[in-house]
């Protein structure tokens, strides 16, 4: 370089960082400074242009420290007055963290005593009027039923099937109210399976409604009589404690890999149960962490539920963190332009914070185009080591080394299972 160039490219410049507000994450590798982060203070202060929402996505290959970062965020956020929710923990690795922080974990699986009724109606927040709350609960229940049946049937529901779900739900809720009981999935399946009741409810003398609901009844049977029987089809044995700092739902004992459908159904029920309990805007700032979210990316029903939840979350004071491996997990939701892809890309667009840990070389192109990485950033991502990530916070970029406290390291260790 000539001296003329050098004087132009003054080398002693570094990003000023996001300021000292928020949770300490670690070291900003280029600025050699502490790196702190708090999505709500960034969102409220307007310090970063284009920071339009508190949600974050975290992607990286296996074992690079994604869960460790998410757990540090959780641990440290609790010290800042946040509450933390992990609606589905397929590896069961959040239980120790929740317990160590004074929270709870609920384990679900065959033979375990925990029961969770996803049709539970949570207590109405004082700020929401009665009517609006009833409408909200009904909407959530319908979304849940549509999501579950869609996942099992692996296809979009027909308009007549949506109507059948609508009717069946109303019948079951009216019955439950008359008996002072709670509506259950099994009852919805029964009504769907009984063409007479549906046809009566609609006054459809040609009997078309009942036969249209048969597929739905079969789909719901999996939750009632199939491999998930008992878990989500009984009154809840667990209560949501809004004062606990943390709650995780451990799904590691569901067993069976191969077919992800059982896990996806369980995740749908567990997150529906938890999300409706989080609908109180007066509950303060909260993180909802979807670790291992890549497992659900292919399931449009879950993406749909996530999207509608995320739309609400900002107003409720909720920041969502979604963790996956490759950016292309997002693309697996469907072909370009398909509903699944549009939903997945919409979720990504709803994340003002993108944290990229190391990616496989063949993934760099996809990552760069999805996230709009520059050439320098793309090269940086290919060389990241454990705990080190490229943080894209709206338009700004940082390479940050996440620093673990020794006690956190002991608590978060996922390698222990591998050692003798
Ligand atoms: N910043 C860090 N400094 C030191 N050790 C770390 C750091 N981050 C993670 N580790 C250690 O690396 C191991 C793997 O981390 P972690 O389980 O978080 O990876 P992961 O990316 O979530 O993997 P997977 O994709 O399999 O879920 C853990 O035992 C953890 O203690
Ligand atoms: Mg992990």
PDB file of N, CA and C and ligand atoms in Angstrom, residues 63 65-68 71 91 93-94 291-292 323 325 414, ligand 2:
ATOM      1  N   UNK A  63     -22.451 -28.323  18.045  1.00  0.00           N
ATOM      2  CA  UNK A  63     -21.415 -28.243  19.066  1.00  0.00           C
ATOM      3  C   UNK A  63     -20.620 -26.951  19.094  1.00  0.00           C
ATOM      4  N   UNK A  65     -21.650 -24.166  20.368  1.00  0.00           N
ATOM      5  CA  UNK A  65     -21.987 -23.359  21.547  1.00  0.00           C
ATOM      6  C   UNK A  65     -23.257 -22.541  21.406  1.00  0.00           C
ATOM      7  N   UNK A  66     -24.155 -22.970  20.526  1.00  0.00           N
ATOM      8  CA  UNK A  66     -25.420 -22.233  20.366  1.00  0.00           C
ATOM      9  C   UNK A  66     -26.257 -22.320  21.641  1.00  0.00           C
ATOM     10  N   UNK A  67     -26.436 -23.556  22.124  1.00  0.00           N
ATOM     11  CA  UNK A  67     -27.268 -23.712  23.324  1.00  0.00           C
ATOM     12  C   UNK A  67     -26.609 -23.010  24.498  1.00  0.00           C
ATOM     13  N   UNK A  68     -25.278 -23.074  24.568  1.00  0.00           N
ATOM     14  CA  UNK A  68     -24.586 -22.411  25.680  1.00  0.00           C
ATOM     15  C   UNK A  68     -24.872 -20.912  25.641  1.00  0.00           C
ATOM     16  N   UNK A  71     -28.396 -20.338  26.754  1.00  0.00           N
ATOM     17  CA  UNK A  71     -28.544 -20.525  28.206  1.00  0.00           C
ATOM     18  C   UNK A  71     -27.936 -19.361  28.977  1.00  0.00           C
ATOM     19  N   UNK A  91     -33.956 -32.244  23.872  1.00  0.00           N
ATOM     20  CA  UNK A  91     -32.816 -32.986  24.426  1.00  0.00           C
ATOM     21  C   UNK A  91     -32.858 -33.033  25.954  1.00  0.00           C
ATOM     22  N   UNK A  93     -31.979 -30.735  27.926  1.00  0.00           N
ATOM     23  CA  UNK A  93     -30.768 -30.123  28.481  1.00  0.00           C
ATOM     24  C   UNK A  93     -31.045 -28.824  29.236  1.00  0.00           C
ATOM     25  N   UNK A  94     -32.294 -28.334  29.196  1.00  0.00           N
ATOM     26  CA  UNK A  94     -32.600 -27.081  29.878  1.00  0.00           C
ATOM     27  C   UNK A  94     -33.090 -27.305  31.309  1.00  0.00           C
ATOM     28  N   UNK A 291     -35.056 -23.755  21.254  1.00  0.00           N
ATOM     29  CA  UNK A 291     -33.792 -24.435  20.927  1.00  0.00           C
ATOM     30  C   UNK A 291     -34.154 -25.555  19.949  1.00  0.00           C
ATOM     31  N   UNK A 292     -33.212 -25.958  19.119  1.00  0.00           N
ATOM     32  CA  UNK A 292     -33.460 -27.061  18.174  1.00  0.00           C
ATOM     33  C   UNK A 292     -34.663 -26.774  17.270  1.00  0.00           C
ATOM     34  N   UNK A 323     -33.308 -21.232  17.452  1.00  0.00           N
ATOM     35  CA  UNK A 323     -31.964 -21.781  17.235  1.00  0.00           C
ATOM     36  C   UNK A 323     -32.012 -22.868  16.173  1.00  0.00           C
ATOM     37  N   UNK A 325     -29.461 -25.118  12.908  1.00  0.00           N
ATOM     38  CA  UNK A 325     -28.109 -25.459  12.472  1.00  0.00           C
ATOM     39  C   UNK A 325     -27.694 -24.648  11.259  1.00  0.00           C
ATOM     40  N   UNK A 414     -22.754 -29.819  27.647  1.00  0.00           N
ATOM     41  CA  UNK A 414     -23.470 -30.884  26.938  1.00  0.00           C
ATOM     42  C   UNK A 414     -22.503 -31.944  26.450  1.00  0.00           C
TER      43      UNK A 414
HETATM   44 MG1  LIG B   2     -27.701 -27.189  21.291  1.00  0.00          MG
END
